[in-house]
């Protein structure tokens, strides 16, 4: 239909959504180097649990029913006229980057809450149930890779695939997850996604753009057409520690020097004059990490992304050989930790987002997502799509991340109309 439901759009409250965002931003708040208000809320942490309890409280206050699955994915269900119908699912993630912003992930969860609350306040009971989801560990900051909750929900990975992955303190993901499930044992348990239950009818995720296009090109809403592919690797270079003052350079097995050779060779492999390809090395651990002991072992991460499945395969598959060809004296171990194929979103969702934006007088740009999202793993299960709102200066994964109350309210209004429509199909 795409006609605005005025009482629904009017029921979305800019202030209520903003107040909730700011209350959530206090959980893990810190001040960035430039004074910006950042958030550090790791998944499966006491802060994460406090944020989840806050969300559950807001949800139950409007009659939503909470539940969690074996990966700790948190759901809040709004009953429909026909409870037997597959629900429309909306949501995002509540965990943040270690130096994250106040909007990445959490806005999509609170926009979903706002949209559902507006439907109720507008007196609209959709045919289908609508479920709000907060996915476990989307960021992959504490435990790599990201999207562990949505990948397990979608059957893309087994529930215990990540159990042995450890964080910076050596805590295993499986242990942190079991602790969370035990501390949230009061919440009803539900089957794990499509592994143990039916697929949703559709999935819509609202998220900040995290890039500059909507702002620079003057648009209010991003009609997200798809997500580029991502591949994560862990590289270990193993040499031999030695005395910085006595060991001759000609015989050292210096893991740092070989890492530099490897990254230089990778930069050549990843050269892209069209500036479409993304290649990032941003996490490096050195042992023994002492200024006068030659490095024995280095671990570094690779985050490689491209919209073309062919380029993702071709260049990604060349990473290990490129490293082995560049390293001179050390051993090399390369492990692939994450592989998300490029996806295209379904017209059932993208056109609903475009119609709702137009009906509400918002300028909408069709655009792909450079960031990965839980939506990537929903695509094989049901018609899926995303709604973007502008990020100031395109900044994200940075405390300076910002979207205005009005921009976020516009996104929530489009989401409300799209959810209302999909819940009638
Ligand atoms: O890395 C990503 O693309 C996501 O924002 N975590
Ligand atoms: Mn995110
Ligand atoms: Mn993120
Ligand atoms: Mn995401």
Short mmCIF file of C-alpha atoms and ligand atoms in Angstrom, two decimals:
data_model
loop_
_atom_site.label_atom_id
_atom_site.label_comp_id
_atom_site.label_asym_id
_atom_site.label_seq_id
_atom_site.Cartn_x
_atom_site.Cartn_y
_atom_site.Cartn_z
CA UNK A 1 0.00 0.00 0.00
CA UNK A 2 2.68 2.51 1.04
CA UNK A 3 0.09 4.94 2.30
CA UNK A 4 1.10 6.56 5.53
CA UNK A 5 -0.78 5.46 8.58
CA UNK A 6 -0.78 8.93 10.19
CA UNK A 7 -1.66 7.73 13.68
CA UNK A 8 1.17 5.16 13.51
CA UNK A 9 3.78 7.65 12.31
CA UNK A 10 2.57 10.15 14.92
CA UNK A 11 2.86 7.56 17.68
CA UNK A 12 6.61 7.16 17.12
CA UNK A 13 8.19 9.38 19.77
CA UNK A 14 11.50 11.07 18.93
CA UNK A 15 12.07 12.00 22.57
CA UNK A 16 11.28 8.59 24.07
CA UNK A 17 13.64 6.86 21.62
CA UNK A 18 16.43 9.40 22.26
CA UNK A 19 16.02 9.18 26.05
CA UNK A 20 16.30 5.38 25.89
CA UNK A 21 19.39 5.63 23.67
CA UNK A 22 21.05 7.99 26.13
CA UNK A 23 20.14 5.72 29.07
CA UNK A 24 21.70 2.75 27.24
CA UNK A 25 24.77 4.88 26.40
CA UNK A 26 25.48 5.19 30.12
CA UNK A 27 26.12 1.42 30.27
CA UNK A 28 29.79 1.28 29.28
CA UNK A 29 30.18 5.04 28.86
CA UNK A 30 33.69 6.46 28.46
CA UNK A 31 35.14 9.68 27.06
CA UNK A 32 37.12 9.40 23.84
CA UNK A 33 40.46 11.09 23.22
CA UNK A 34 38.72 14.06 21.57
CA UNK A 35 36.17 14.26 24.39
CA UNK A 36 33.45 12.40 22.47
CA UNK A 37 31.00 10.24 24.47
CA UNK A 38 31.88 6.63 23.62
CA UNK A 39 30.55 3.24 24.63
CA UNK A 40 32.46 0.08 25.51
CA UNK A 41 29.87 -2.63 26.17
CA UNK A 42 31.34 -6.05 25.36
CA UNK A 43 29.01 -8.96 24.65
CA UNK A 44 28.29 -11.40 27.53
CA UNK A 45 29.53 -8.90 30.14
CA UNK A 46 27.79 -7.51 33.26
CA UNK A 47 27.20 -4.28 31.27
CA UNK A 48 25.59 -6.28 28.46
CA UNK A 49 23.33 -8.04 30.98
CA UNK A 50 22.37 -4.72 32.56
CA UNK A 51 21.46 -3.33 29.13
CA UNK A 52 19.41 -6.46 28.35
CA UNK A 53 17.49 -6.13 31.64
CA UNK A 54 16.77 -2.50 30.81
CA UNK A 55 15.42 -3.50 27.39
CA UNK A 56 13.37 -6.35 28.86
CA UNK A 57 11.85 -3.92 31.39
CA UNK A 58 10.82 -1.49 28.66
CA UNK A 59 9.45 -4.36 26.56
CA UNK A 60 7.46 -6.02 29.35
CA UNK A 61 6.01 -2.62 30.30
CA UNK A 62 4.25 -2.62 26.93
CA UNK A 63 3.19 -6.25 27.12
CA UNK A 64 6.02 -7.91 25.18
CA UNK A 65 7.13 -11.41 26.21
CA UNK A 66 10.88 -12.06 26.62
CA UNK A 67 12.72 -15.26 25.68
CA UNK A 68 16.29 -16.35 24.90
CA UNK A 69 17.79 -19.14 22.81
CA UNK A 70 20.89 -21.32 23.28
CA UNK A 71 23.20 -18.59 21.94
CA UNK A 72 21.69 -15.99 24.26
CA UNK A 73 19.90 -14.18 21.41
CA UNK A 74 17.23 -12.16 23.25
CA UNK A 75 13.67 -11.89 21.85
CA UNK A 76 10.70 -9.71 22.86
CA UNK A 77 7.43 -10.83 21.25
CA UNK A 78 4.43 -8.64 20.33
CA UNK A 79 1.46 -10.97 19.83
CA UNK A 80 -0.49 -10.72 16.57
CA UNK A 81 -4.12 -11.47 15.77
CA UNK A 82 -3.03 -14.92 14.62
CA UNK A 83 -0.32 -16.21 17.02
CA UNK A 84 0.22 -19.28 14.85
CA UNK A 85 1.64 -17.26 11.95
CA UNK A 86 5.40 -16.90 11.47
CA UNK A 87 6.46 -13.58 13.01
CA UNK A 88 8.07 -10.60 11.40
CA UNK A 89 11.48 -10.22 13.04
CA UNK A 90 13.27 -6.92 13.61
CA UNK A 91 16.32 -5.96 15.68
CA UNK A 92 20.08 -5.64 15.73
CA UNK A 93 22.80 -5.98 18.39
CA UNK A 94 23.50 -4.44 21.82
CA UNK A 95 27.21 -5.19 22.08
CA UNK A 96 29.65 -2.48 20.99
CA UNK A 97 33.18 -2.12 19.73
CA UNK A 98 35.76 -1.51 22.50
CA UNK A 99 35.91 2.14 21.39
CA UNK A 100 32.39 2.26 20.01
CA UNK A 101 29.70 4.87 19.64
CA UNK A 102 26.24 5.36 21.16
CA UNK A 103 24.25 4.21 18.13
CA UNK A 104 25.85 1.23 16.31
CA UNK A 105 23.58 -1.75 16.90
CA UNK A 106 21.64 -0.49 19.89
CA UNK A 107 19.68 2.03 17.79
CA UNK A 108 18.28 -0.80 15.64
CA UNK A 109 17.10 -2.60 18.77
CA UNK A 110 15.51 0.55 20.25
CA UNK A 111 14.01 1.56 16.89
CA UNK A 112 12.34 -1.85 16.81
CA UNK A 113 11.01 -1.29 20.33
CA UNK A 114 9.81 2.20 19.37
CA UNK A 115 8.09 0.91 16.23
CA UNK A 116 6.30 -1.85 18.13
CA UNK A 117 5.27 0.56 20.89
CA UNK A 118 3.92 2.96 18.26
CA UNK A 119 1.89 0.17 16.66
CA UNK A 120 0.34 -0.62 20.05
CA UNK A 121 -0.32 3.04 20.88
CA UNK A 122 -1.87 3.52 17.45
CA UNK A 123 -4.19 0.63 18.34
CA UNK A 124 -2.87 -1.52 15.48
CA UNK A 125 -2.78 -5.27 16.14
CA UNK A 126 -1.09 -6.76 13.07
CA UNK A 127 -2.17 -10.14 11.71
CA UNK A 128 1.29 -11.61 12.40
CA UNK A 129 3.30 -11.49 15.63
CA UNK A 130 6.28 -9.14 15.56
CA UNK A 131 9.44 -10.14 17.43
CA UNK A 132 12.26 -7.85 18.47
CA UNK A 133 15.71 -9.51 18.61
CA UNK A 134 19.04 -8.52 20.16
CA UNK A 135 21.70 -10.79 18.62
CA UNK A 136 24.62 -12.15 20.65
CA UNK A 137 28.09 -10.88 19.74
CA UNK A 138 27.57 -9.11 16.44
CA UNK A 139 30.75 -7.06 16.71
CA UNK A 140 33.33 -9.79 17.19
CA UNK A 141 35.26 -7.32 19.38
CA UNK A 142 35.63 -9.44 22.52
CA UNK A 143 35.26 -12.84 20.82
CA UNK A 144 36.08 -13.11 17.11
CA UNK A 145 34.31 -13.47 14.75
CA UNK A 146 31.21 -11.31 14.82
CA UNK A 147 27.63 -12.43 14.21
CA UNK A 148 27.98 -15.56 16.35
CA UNK A 149 24.34 -15.33 17.52
CA UNK A 150 22.77 -14.80 14.10
CA UNK A 151 25.05 -17.38 12.42
CA UNK A 152 23.97 -20.05 14.92
CA UNK A 153 20.28 -18.98 14.64
CA UNK A 154 20.54 -19.40 10.86
CA UNK A 155 22.33 -22.74 11.05
CA UNK A 156 25.32 -21.15 9.34
CA UNK A 157 27.46 -22.40 12.26
CA UNK A 158 26.87 -25.07 14.91
CA UNK A 159 25.84 -23.87 18.41
CA UNK A 160 29.22 -24.94 19.83
CA UNK A 161 31.41 -23.84 16.89
CA UNK A 162 32.82 -20.91 18.87
CA UNK A 163 32.99 -22.47 22.35
CA UNK A 164 36.79 -22.53 22.53
CA UNK A 165 37.36 -19.00 21.19
CA UNK A 166 39.00 -16.92 23.92
CA UNK A 167 38.94 -13.18 24.66
CA UNK A 168 41.90 -11.01 25.67
CA UNK A 169 41.78 -12.42 29.22
CA UNK A 170 41.69 -16.04 28.01
CA UNK A 171 38.00 -16.49 28.87
CA UNK A 172 36.29 -19.01 26.52
CA UNK A 173 33.19 -17.88 24.63
CA UNK A 174 31.40 -21.07 25.70
CA UNK A 175 32.03 -20.30 29.39
CA UNK A 176 30.94 -16.66 29.07
CA UNK A 177 27.79 -17.81 27.25
CA UNK A 178 26.95 -20.47 29.86
CA UNK A 179 27.38 -17.86 32.59
CA UNK A 180 24.98 -15.50 30.79
CA UNK A 181 22.40 -18.25 30.26
CA UNK A 182 22.62 -19.16 33.96
CA UNK A 183 22.24 -15.53 35.07
CA UNK A 184 19.25 -15.16 32.71
CA UNK A 185 17.70 -18.53 33.59
CA UNK A 186 14.56 -16.71 34.72
CA UNK A 187 13.82 -15.91 31.07
CA UNK A 188 11.86 -18.49 29.06
CA UNK A 189 14.07 -20.56 26.75
CA UNK A 190 13.12 -20.89 23.08
CA UNK A 191 14.29 -23.17 20.24
CA UNK A 192 17.38 -22.03 18.32
CA UNK A 193 16.25 -20.30 15.15
CA UNK A 194 15.69 -22.39 12.06
CA UNK A 195 17.86 -25.15 13.53
CA UNK A 196 15.11 -26.09 15.99
CA UNK A 197 12.15 -24.02 14.82
CA UNK A 198 10.40 -22.31 11.90
CA UNK A 199 11.81 -19.42 9.89
CA UNK A 200 10.51 -15.91 10.42
CA UNK A 201 8.15 -14.43 7.82
CA UNK A 202 10.55 -11.52 7.14
CA UNK A 203 13.47 -9.69 8.78
CA UNK A 204 14.09 -5.92 8.87
CA UNK A 205 17.08 -4.33 10.62
CA UNK A 206 17.42 -0.61 11.25
CA UNK A 207 21.04 0.54 11.57
CA UNK A 208 23.10 3.71 11.29
CA UNK A 209 24.89 3.92 7.93
CA UNK A 210 28.39 4.11 9.46
CA UNK A 211 29.55 5.80 6.24
CA UNK A 212 29.28 9.28 4.67
CA UNK A 213 26.95 8.83 1.69
CA UNK A 214 23.52 9.76 3.11
CA UNK A 215 24.91 12.92 4.67
CA UNK A 216 27.10 14.05 1.76
CA UNK A 217 24.47 13.21 -0.89
CA UNK A 218 21.62 14.76 1.14
CA UNK A 219 19.38 11.76 1.88
CA UNK A 220 17.33 10.94 4.99
CA UNK A 221 17.01 7.16 4.59
CA UNK A 222 19.16 4.40 3.08
CA UNK A 223 17.20 1.66 1.28
CA UNK A 224 19.87 -0.96 1.81
CA UNK A 225 20.13 -3.19 -1.27
CA UNK A 226 22.63 -5.68 0.11
CA UNK A 227 25.84 -6.24 2.06
CA UNK A 228 29.34 -6.80 0.71
CA UNK A 229 31.26 -9.97 1.54
CA UNK A 230 33.70 -10.22 4.44
CA UNK A 231 36.50 -12.62 5.28
CA UNK A 232 38.46 -12.59 8.57
CA UNK A 233 41.78 -14.38 9.07
CA UNK A 234 44.08 -14.87 12.06
CA UNK A 235 47.77 -15.03 11.13
CA UNK A 236 50.44 -16.38 13.50
CA UNK A 237 54.11 -15.82 12.73
CA UNK A 238 56.38 -17.97 14.91
CA UNK A 239 60.09 -17.17 15.23
CA UNK A 240 62.51 -17.28 18.14
CA UNK A 241 63.10 -14.81 20.94
CA UNK A 242 66.69 -13.62 21.27
CA UNK A 243 68.78 -10.92 22.93
CA UNK A 244 68.39 -7.55 21.19
CA UNK A 245 72.02 -6.70 21.87
CA UNK A 246 73.76 -9.88 20.90
CA UNK A 247 71.73 -11.78 18.28
CA UNK A 248 73.09 -11.01 14.78
CA UNK A 249 70.48 -9.64 12.35
CA UNK A 250 71.63 -12.21 9.77
CA UNK A 251 70.45 -15.19 11.83
CA UNK A 252 67.48 -13.83 13.80
CA UNK A 253 64.04 -15.40 13.40
CA UNK A 254 62.27 -12.13 14.19
CA UNK A 255 58.46 -12.49 14.06
CA UNK A 256 57.88 -8.72 13.84
CA UNK A 257 60.18 -8.29 10.84
CA UNK A 258 58.51 -11.19 9.06
CA UNK A 259 55.08 -9.77 9.91
CA UNK A 260 56.09 -6.51 8.22
CA UNK A 261 57.19 -8.42 5.13
CA UNK A 262 53.87 -10.27 5.11
CA UNK A 263 51.75 -7.12 5.46
CA UNK A 264 53.77 -5.35 2.74
CA UNK A 265 53.11 -8.27 0.39
CA UNK A 266 49.41 -8.32 1.36
CA UNK A 267 49.12 -4.59 0.62
CA UNK A 268 50.34 -5.36 -2.91
CA UNK A 269 47.86 -8.25 -3.26
CA UNK A 270 45.02 -6.01 -2.06
CA UNK A 271 45.93 -3.04 -4.24
CA UNK A 272 42.72 -1.64 -5.80
CA UNK A 273 42.86 1.57 -7.90
CA UNK A 274 39.04 1.64 -7.87
CA UNK A 275 39.07 1.99 -4.02
CA UNK A 276 36.23 -0.54 -3.64
CA UNK A 277 38.20 -3.22 -1.82
CA UNK A 278 38.65 -2.98 1.98
CA UNK A 279 41.69 -4.53 3.72
CA UNK A 280 42.43 -3.92 7.41
CA UNK A 281 45.08 -5.14 9.85
CA UNK A 282 44.14 -3.64 13.22
CA UNK A 283 44.83 -6.14 15.98
CA UNK A 284 48.45 -7.18 16.61
CA UNK A 285 49.77 -9.16 19.57
CA UNK A 286 53.52 -9.57 20.08
CA UNK A 287 55.24 -11.99 22.44
CA UNK A 288 57.21 -11.60 24.63
CA UNK A 289 56.46 -7.90 23.89
CA UNK A 290 59.65 -6.63 25.50
CA UNK A 291 61.80 -3.91 23.93
CA UNK A 292 65.04 -5.86 24.20
CA UNK A 293 63.89 -9.38 23.38
CA UNK A 294 63.49 -10.20 19.68
CA UNK A 295 59.82 -11.07 19.02
CA UNK A 296 59.19 -14.79 19.14
CA UNK A 297 55.53 -14.80 18.09
CA UNK A 298 53.14 -12.36 16.45
CA UNK A 299 49.38 -12.79 15.95
CA UNK A 300 47.60 -10.36 13.66
CA UNK A 301 44.08 -10.14 12.23
CA UNK A 302 42.99 -9.60 8.65
CA UNK A 303 39.60 -8.10 7.76
CA UNK A 304 39.10 -8.29 3.98
CA UNK A 305 35.91 -7.16 2.23
CA UNK A 306 34.57 -6.81 -1.30
CA UNK A 307 31.12 -6.68 -2.95
CA UNK A 308 32.13 -9.25 -5.59
CA UNK A 309 32.05 -12.92 -4.57
CA UNK A 310 34.66 -13.63 -7.24
CA UNK A 311 37.15 -11.05 -5.94
CA UNK A 312 36.45 -12.15 -2.35
CA UNK A 313 37.30 -15.72 -3.35
CA UNK A 314 40.24 -14.98 -5.64
CA UNK A 315 42.12 -12.47 -3.44
CA UNK A 316 41.04 -14.10 -0.17
CA UNK A 317 42.27 -17.50 -1.30
CA UNK A 318 45.65 -15.93 -2.19
CA UNK A 319 46.25 -14.52 1.30
CA UNK A 320 47.99 -17.54 2.80
CA UNK A 321 50.33 -18.13 -0.15
CA UNK A 322 51.16 -14.41 -0.23
CA UNK A 323 52.15 -14.49 3.43
CA UNK A 324 54.21 -17.69 3.05
CA UNK A 325 55.98 -16.20 0.03
CA UNK A 326 56.96 -13.06 1.96
CA UNK A 327 58.01 -14.55 5.31
CA UNK A 328 61.70 -15.45 5.34
CA UNK A 329 62.65 -17.28 8.54
CA UNK A 330 59.54 -17.85 10.67
CA UNK A 331 56.78 -20.43 10.62
CA UNK A 332 53.34 -19.31 9.50
CA UNK A 333 49.86 -20.44 10.60
CA UNK A 334 46.85 -18.85 8.84
CA UNK A 335 43.30 -19.58 10.06
CA UNK A 336 40.14 -18.29 8.40
CA UNK A 337 37.71 -17.22 11.13
CA UNK A 338 34.78 -15.64 9.31
CA UNK A 339 33.41 -15.87 5.79
CA UNK A 340 30.24 -13.96 4.92
CA UNK A 341 29.25 -14.01 1.25
CA UNK A 342 27.88 -10.85 -0.38
CA UNK A 343 24.08 -10.78 -0.17
CA UNK A 344 21.26 -8.97 -1.99
CA UNK A 345 18.18 -7.99 0.03
CA UNK A 346 14.65 -9.01 -1.03
CA UNK A 347 12.37 -6.65 -2.99
CA UNK A 348 9.54 -7.47 -0.53
CA UNK A 349 11.56 -5.51 2.02
CA UNK A 350 13.55 -3.01 -0.04
CA UNK A 351 10.42 -1.83 -1.87
CA UNK A 352 8.48 -1.56 1.39
CA UNK A 353 11.27 0.66 2.76
CA UNK A 354 11.28 2.78 -0.43
CA UNK A 355 7.47 3.15 -0.37
CA UNK A 356 7.33 4.06 3.31
CA UNK A 357 10.10 6.63 2.88
CA UNK A 358 8.33 8.22 -0.10
CA UNK A 359 4.95 8.18 1.68
CA UNK A 360 6.54 9.97 4.63
CA UNK A 361 8.20 12.57 2.42
CA UNK A 362 11.72 11.33 3.16
CA UNK A 363 14.50 11.29 0.55
CA UNK A 364 15.74 7.71 0.20
CA UNK A 365 18.92 6.41 -1.47
CA UNK A 366 19.30 2.81 -2.62
CA UNK A 367 22.74 1.73 -1.46
CA UNK A 368 24.74 -1.33 -0.40
CA UNK A 369 26.20 -1.74 3.09
CA UNK A 370 29.97 -1.73 3.59
CA UNK A 371 29.53 -2.93 7.16
CA UNK A 372 28.39 -6.49 7.79
CA UNK A 373 25.22 -7.04 9.83
CA UNK A 374 23.22 -9.88 11.33
CA UNK A 375 20.83 -9.33 8.41
CA UNK A 376 23.47 -10.97 6.19
CA UNK A 377 22.67 -14.38 7.72
CA UNK A 378 18.92 -13.92 7.60
CA UNK A 379 18.86 -13.63 3.78
CA UNK A 380 18.72 -17.41 3.12
CA UNK A 381 15.92 -17.82 5.68
CA UNK A 382 13.32 -15.22 4.67
CA UNK A 383 12.88 -11.92 2.80
CA UNK A 384 15.32 -9.59 4.59
CA UNK A 385 16.37 -5.98 4.38
CA UNK A 386 17.72 -2.96 6.23
CA UNK A 387 17.01 0.71 6.82
CA UNK A 388 19.89 3.19 7.22
CA UNK A 389 19.92 6.66 8.74
CA UNK A 390 22.81 9.15 8.23
CA UNK A 391 25.99 9.06 10.34
CA UNK A 392 27.56 12.47 10.95
CA UNK A 393 30.81 12.65 8.97
CA UNK A 394 30.36 8.96 8.19
CA UNK A 395 32.07 8.22 11.51
CA UNK A 396 31.48 4.91 13.32
CA UNK A 397 33.41 2.40 15.47
CA UNK A 398 34.53 5.62 17.11
CA UNK A 399 33.15 7.57 20.14
CA UNK A 400 32.37 10.51 17.84
CA UNK A 401 29.64 8.44 16.10
CA UNK A 402 26.46 10.56 15.93
CA UNK A 403 23.00 10.64 14.39
CA UNK A 404 20.44 13.27 15.46
CA UNK A 405 17.20 12.56 17.35
CA UNK A 406 15.23 13.65 14.27
CA UNK A 407 17.21 11.41 11.89
CA UNK A 408 16.74 8.45 14.23
CA UNK A 409 13.02 9.18 14.62
CA UNK A 410 12.61 9.28 10.83
CA UNK A 411 14.25 5.85 10.66
CA UNK A 412 11.95 4.49 13.37
CA UNK A 413 8.88 5.84 11.53
CA UNK A 414 9.88 4.10 8.32
CA UNK A 415 10.55 0.92 10.30
CA UNK A 416 7.14 1.14 11.98
CA UNK A 417 5.36 1.44 8.64
CA UNK A 418 7.41 -1.39 7.08
CA UNK A 419 6.80 -3.71 10.03
CA UNK A 420 3.09 -2.86 10.00
CA UNK A 421 2.93 -3.69 6.28
CA UNK A 422 4.95 -6.92 6.41
CA UNK A 423 2.91 -8.15 9.36
CA UNK A 424 -0.20 -8.01 7.14
CA UNK A 425 1.32 -9.97 4.21
O1 LIG B 1 32.50 -4.85 11.20
C1 LIG B 1 31.36 -4.62 10.83
O2 LIG B 1 31.11 -4.44 9.66
C2 LIG B 1 30.21 -4.52 11.82
O3 LIG B 1 29.91 -3.18 11.99
N1 LIG B 1 30.52 -5.11 13.08
MN1 LIG B 2 26.49 -2.69 14.01
MN1 LIG B 3 29.78 -2.29 14.46
MN1 LIG B 4 25.51 -5.35 12.49
#
